[in-house]
Structure formats: structure tokens, C-alpha cells
mmCIF file of C-alpha atoms in Angstrom:
data_model
loop_
_atom_site.group_PDB
_atom_site.id
_atom_site.type_symbol
_atom_site.label_atom_id
_atom_site.label_comp_id
_atom_site.label_asym_id
_atom_site.label_seq_id
_atom_site.Cartn_x
_atom_site.Cartn_y
_atom_site.Cartn_z
ATOM 1 C CA ILE A 190 57.946 82.729 147.624
ATOM 2 C CA PRO A 191 60.842 85.022 148.555
ATOM 3 C CA GLN A 192 60.616 88.577 147.313
ATOM 4 C CA ILE A 193 63.873 90.424 146.723
ATOM 5 C CA GLU A 194 64.034 94.065 145.790
ATOM 6 C CA VAL A 195 67.137 94.934 143.722
ATOM 7 C CA THR A 196 68.142 98.506 142.896
ATOM 8 C CA PHE A 197 70.843 99.738 140.556
ATOM 9 C CA ASP A 198 72.174 103.284 140.838
ATOM 10 C CA ILE A 199 74.759 104.713 138.438
ATOM 11 C CA ASP A 200 76.321 108.012 139.452
ATOM 12 C CA ALA A 201 77.955 110.692 137.270
ATOM 13 C CA ASN A 202 81.396 109.060 137.543
ATOM 14 C CA GLY A 203 80.153 105.750 136.152
ATOM 15 C CA ILE A 204 80.176 104.000 139.518
ATOM 16 C CA VAL A 205 77.374 101.457 139.940
ATOM 17 C CA HIS A 206 75.773 100.918 143.352
ATOM 18 C CA VAL A 207 73.778 97.686 143.623
ATOM 19 C CA SER A 208 71.641 96.813 146.632
ATOM 20 C CA ALA A 209 69.407 93.833 147.273
ATOM 21 C CA LYS A 210 66.831 93.579 150.082
ATOM 22 C CA ASP A 211 64.849 90.528 151.086
ATOM 23 C CA ARG A 212 61.355 91.798 151.890
ATOM 24 C CA GLY A 213 60.520 88.847 154.104
ATOM 25 C CA THR A 214 63.537 88.965 156.430
ATOM 26 C CA GLY A 215 64.549 92.587 155.948
ATOM 27 C CA LYS A 216 68.149 91.592 155.282
ATOM 28 C CA GLU A 217 69.959 93.912 152.901
ATOM 29 C CA GLN A 218 73.270 93.691 151.087
ATOM 30 C CA SER A 219 74.922 96.144 148.767
ATOM 31 C CA MET A 220 78.039 96.440 146.672
ATOM 32 C CA THR A 221 79.747 99.096 144.594
ATOM 33 C CA ILE A 222 81.223 98.525 141.145
ATOM 34 C CA SER A 223 83.725 101.156 140.128
ATOM 35 C CA GLY A 224 85.775 101.505 136.968
ATOM 36 C CA GLY A 225 89.235 100.300 137.886
ATOM 37 C CA SER A 226 90.568 101.113 134.426
ATOM 38 C CA ALA A 227 90.772 104.882 134.853
ATOM 39 C CA LEU A 228 94.212 106.169 133.907
ATOM 40 C CA PRO A 229 96.204 108.200 136.388
ATOM 41 C CA LYS A 230 96.625 111.876 135.534
ATOM 42 C CA GLU A 231 100.391 111.432 134.996
ATOM 43 C CA GLU A 232 99.768 108.713 132.414
ATOM 44 C CA ILE A 233 97.312 110.927 130.524
ATOM 45 C CA GLU A 234 99.790 113.830 130.512
ATOM 46 C CA ARG A 235 102.559 111.520 129.252
ATOM 47 C CA MET A 236 100.332 110.334 126.404
ATOM 48 C CA VAL A 237 99.451 113.909 125.416
ATOM 49 C CA LYS A 238 103.141 114.923 125.383
ATOM 50 C CA ASP A 239 103.982 111.839 123.347
ATOM 51 C CA ALA A 240 101.270 112.712 120.813
ATOM 52 C CA GLU A 241 102.528 116.299 120.571
ATOM 53 C CA ALA A 242 106.103 115.082 120.064
ATOM 54 C CA HIS A 243 105.042 112.887 117.146
ATOM 55 C CA ALA A 244 102.580 115.357 115.590
ATOM 56 C CA GLU A 245 104.912 116.326 112.721
ATOM 57 C CA GLU A 246 105.670 112.688 111.963
ATOM 58 C CA ASP A 247 101.952 111.870 111.987
ATOM 59 C CA LYS A 248 101.229 114.800 109.673
ATOM 60 C CA LYS A 249 103.861 113.572 107.205
ATOM 61 C CA ARG A 250 102.482 110.022 107.324
ATOM 62 C CA ARG A 251 98.962 111.345 106.724
ATOM 63 C CA GLU A 252 100.141 113.346 103.692
ATOM 64 C CA GLU A 253 101.865 110.244 102.311
ATOM 65 C CA THR A 254 98.722 108.171 102.751
ATOM 66 C CA GLU A 255 96.449 110.783 101.176
ATOM 67 C CA THR A 256 98.840 111.230 98.230
ATOM 68 C CA ARG A 257 99.018 107.482 97.651
ATOM 69 C CA ASN A 258 95.216 107.175 97.832
ATOM 70 C CA THR A 259 94.758 110.027 95.353
ATOM 71 C CA ALA A 260 97.345 108.467 93.033
ATOM 72 C CA GLU A 261 95.624 105.076 93.195
ATOM 73 C CA GLN A 262 92.281 106.718 92.372
ATOM 74 C CA LEU A 263 93.901 108.470 89.393
ATOM 75 C CA VAL A 264 95.365 105.171 88.167
ATOM 76 C CA TYR A 265 91.984 103.453 88.484
ATOM 77 C CA SER A 266 90.020 106.215 86.750
ATOM 78 C CA THR A 267 92.575 106.478 83.934
ATOM 79 C CA GLU A 268 92.545 102.715 83.350
ATOM 80 C CA LYS A 269 88.740 102.722 83.354
ATOM 81 C CA PHE A 270 88.670 105.633 80.897
ATOM 82 C CA LEU A 271 91.131 103.842 78.601
ATOM 83 C CA SER A 272 89.106 100.623 78.658
ATOM 84 C CA ASP A 273 85.817 102.479 78.110
ATOM 85 C CA SER A 274 87.226 104.601 75.286
ATOM 86 C CA GLY A 275 88.747 101.736 73.347
ATOM 87 C CA ASP A 276 89.758 102.771 69.817
ATOM 88 C CA LYS A 277 88.618 106.372 70.261
ATOM 89 C CA VAL A 278 91.944 107.320 71.868
ATOM 90 C CA PRO A 279 94.603 108.352 69.312
ATOM 91 C CA ALA A 280 97.541 105.914 69.344
ATOM 92 C CA ASP A 281 100.202 108.536 70.119
ATOM 93 C CA LEU A 282 98.264 109.871 73.125
ATOM 94 C CA ARG A 283 97.467 106.362 74.307
ATOM 95 C CA GLY A 284 101.182 105.582 74.281
ATOM 96 C CA THR A 285 102.088 108.606 76.409
ATOM 97 C CA VAL A 286 99.211 107.936 78.810
ATOM 98 C CA ASP A 287 100.175 104.260 79.114
ATOM 99 C CA SER A 288 103.782 105.282 79.797
ATOM 100 C CA ALA A 289 102.763 107.826 82.466
ATOM 101 C CA LEU A 290 100.374 105.257 83.948
ATOM 102 C CA ALA A 291 103.132 102.627 84.163
ATOM 103 C CA ASP A 292 105.511 105.144 85.796
ATOM 104 C CA LEU A 293 102.955 106.041 88.464
ATOM 105 C CA LYS A 294 102.067 102.385 89.108
ATOM 106 C CA GLU A 295 105.766 101.598 89.557
ATOM 107 C CA ALA A 296 106.169 104.471 92.035
ATOM 108 C CA LEU A 297 103.163 103.220 94.036
ATOM 109 C CA LYS A 298 104.560 99.720 94.561
ATOM 110 C CA PRO A 299 105.371 99.013 98.234
ATOM 111 C CA GLU A 300 108.982 98.112 97.434
ATOM 112 C CA SER A 301 109.451 101.362 95.506
ATOM 113 C CA GLU A 302 111.808 103.967 96.956
ATOM 114 C CA ALA A 303 109.817 106.815 95.352
ATOM 115 C CA SER A 304 109.297 109.879 97.524
ATOM 116 C CA ILE A 305 105.980 111.668 97.880
ATOM 117 C CA GLU A 306 107.327 114.444 95.639
ATOM 118 C CA ASP A 307 108.130 111.841 92.937
ATOM 119 C CA ILE A 308 104.629 110.399 93.206
ATOM 120 C CA LYS A 309 103.084 113.876 93.001
ATOM 121 C CA ALA A 310 105.155 114.695 89.897
ATOM 122 C CA LYS A 311 104.118 111.434 88.218
ATOM 123 C CA MET A 312 100.481 112.130 89.162
ATOM 124 C CA GLU A 313 100.729 115.569 87.554
ATOM 125 C CA THR A 314 102.217 114.056 84.382
ATOM 126 C CA LEU A 315 99.496 111.409 84.164
ATOM 127 C CA SER A 316 96.794 113.966 84.871
ATOM 128 C CA THR A 317 98.089 116.299 82.132
ATOM 129 C CA GLU A 318 98.325 113.476 79.584
ATOM 130 C CA SER A 319 94.858 112.205 80.548
ATOM 131 C CA GLN A 320 93.407 115.676 80.012
ATOM 132 C CA LYS A 321 95.021 115.826 76.560
ATOM 133 C CA MET A 322 93.512 112.426 75.794
ATOM 134 C CA GLY A 323 90.059 113.560 76.944
ATOM 135 C CA SER A 324 90.321 116.737 74.859
ATOM 136 C CA ALA A 325 91.328 114.735 71.780
ATOM 137 C CA ILE A 326 88.380 112.368 72.189
ATOM 138 C CA TYR A 327 86.007 115.290 72.727
ATOM 139 C CA ALA A 328 87.356 117.113 69.652
ATOM 140 C CA ALA A 329 87.022 113.957 67.562
ATOM 141 C CA SER A 330 83.433 113.426 68.686
ATOM 142 C CA GLN A 331 82.624 117.078 67.908
ATOM 143 C CA ALA A 332 84.111 116.782 64.417
ATOM 144 C CA GLU A 333 82.343 113.478 63.868
ATOM 145 C CA GLY A 334 79.047 114.796 65.216
ATOM 146 C CA GLY A 335 79.288 118.136 63.388
ATOM 147 C CA ALA A 336 77.298 116.927 60.389
ATOM 148 C CA ASP A 337 74.345 115.802 62.475
ATOM 149 C CA ALA A 338 74.903 118.018 65.532
ATOM 150 C CA GLY A 339 71.218 118.637 66.185
ATOM 151 C CA ALA A 340 69.950 115.149 65.562
ATOM 152 C CA GLY A 341 67.877 113.913 68.435
ATOM 153 C CA PHE A 342 67.609 117.212 70.308
ATOM 154 C CA PRO A 343 64.217 118.939 70.425
ATOM 155 C CA GLY A 344 64.240 122.318 68.772
ATOM 156 C CA ALA A 345 67.243 121.551 66.607
ATOM 157 C CA GLU A 346 66.778 120.702 62.972
ATOM 158 C CA GLY A 347 65.954 117.037 62.769
ATOM 159 C CA GLY A 348 65.312 116.956 66.509
ATOM 160 C CA PHE A 349 61.823 115.516 66.228
ATOM 161 C CA PRO A 350 60.926 112.685 63.938
ATOM 162 C CA GLY A 351 59.182 114.277 60.989
ATOM 163 C CA GLY A 352 60.648 117.757 61.553
ATOM 164 C CA GLU A 353 58.994 120.389 63.778
ATOM 165 C CA PRO A 354 56.740 119.524 66.712
ATOM 166 C CA ALA A 355 53.074 119.245 65.790
ATOM 167 C CA GLY A 356 51.843 121.616 68.528
ATOM 168 C CA ASP A 357 52.492 124.984 66.820
ATOM 169 C CA ALA A 358 52.991 124.280 63.123
ATOM 170 C CA GLY A 359 52.269 127.885 62.005
ATOM 171 C CA ALA A 360 54.796 129.631 64.289
ATOM 172 C CA ALA A 361 58.295 130.381 63.077
ATOM 173 C CA ALA A 362 61.184 128.716 64.912
ATOM 174 C CA ASP A 363 62.736 132.056 65.896
ATOM 175 C CA ASP A 364 59.635 133.595 67.542
ATOM 176 C CA VAL A 365 60.477 134.350 71.165
ATOM 177 C CA ILE A 366 57.909 134.947 73.869
ATOM 178 C CA ASP A 367 59.069 136.857 76.943
ATOM 179 C CA ALA A 368 57.472 136.141 80.293
ATOM 180 C CA GLU A 369 57.811 137.827 83.649
ATOM 181 C CA VAL A 370 57.474 135.908 86.896
ATOM 182 C CA VAL A 371 55.992 137.862 89.786
ATOM 183 C CA ASP A 372 56.245 136.561 93.331
ATOM 184 C CA ASP A 373 53.370 137.938 95.426
ATOM 185 C CA GLU A 374 54.966 136.529 98.606
ATOM 186 C CA GLU A 375 57.815 139.092 98.539
ATOM 187 C CA THR A 376 55.520 142.115 98.894
ATOM 188 C CA LYS A 377 53.925 140.883 102.126
#
């Protein structure tokens, strides 16, 4: 049975040296595999200069992309909020939000000629109207929940079924116990 010893050696430059030796006959052959795809220094310098020349253009394109992504996220979250809120949104606010939403969606269409500044302005309008809508819903829920504000919260009147917790029936609700925490680890 022939025995062949094969060795692979990879140097720091990524060049592979392969050698094979037949132990019976002592014949040896070797070959070198080098990376023929290395770019010449001039080509690398040309690419760097080209990248530097287009840096401002790339920065502008990145800003456009980030603005569009942010606007699309705002559209999605506003639509989700509107669908989740349902009838809780006052009709007048819903109308202004729907209008601002439609304006922003129109500006985001690929065939739209809207500039980034236009999109940012429409985003600001939609954001402002959405905040008004959220405030109105919050105010309505506060007014609605004002009568039973503490219901369901421990410690508030009506917080526990049957009134106060059974653990300390004799103590008044406004008794406060102060405690001091001492950390022995700090003194060491």
C-alpha cells in the first residue's frame, strides 16, 4: 500500500504551500497557491479617491434613506394606534390625523417629487397631530376613570375585594413606618 505524506503550509500573506512525498520511493512534489486576486496599489488608491469624491453624495443619500425609514415607521405606528384606539379618538382629531397621514403617505410614494425637507415637515405635522390625539385619549380616559380611579389598585380605596387587606386590620391607612437600610459591605 503506498504511503503519501501531504503537508499544507499557509503563510502570513495567505499563500498556500502544498507538498506531497511518497514514502516508498522518496519522490516529492510541491506546488504553491497564491491569491491572484490582490488589487494593485494604484487601483486601491483610485477606489479610495473615488469614495472620497462621492462622500457628500453618499451622506445625502443616507439622510434620505433614514428620513424615509423614520417616516414609514411613523406612518405604521400612527395607523396601528388609530386602529387600536377605534372610537376613542375624537372625530375632529381623527380627521386632522388622517389628513396628515395621507399627506405623508403621498410624499413617500416612489413617484413623488417631494424633497427630504417636505417629508420632514409632513412628519412633524403628523407627529404633532398624533400627540394631540394621544393627549385627548389620555384625558378622556382620566375623566372616565376619575370616578373609580383607585379600583383594582392595592392600597387605594376599593383596591382589594372586600376593602382593606386582611393582614393588618387594626392599623390606620396613613400610618407610615420608616426604615433605614445599612450596607455593612461599604465599611470594609
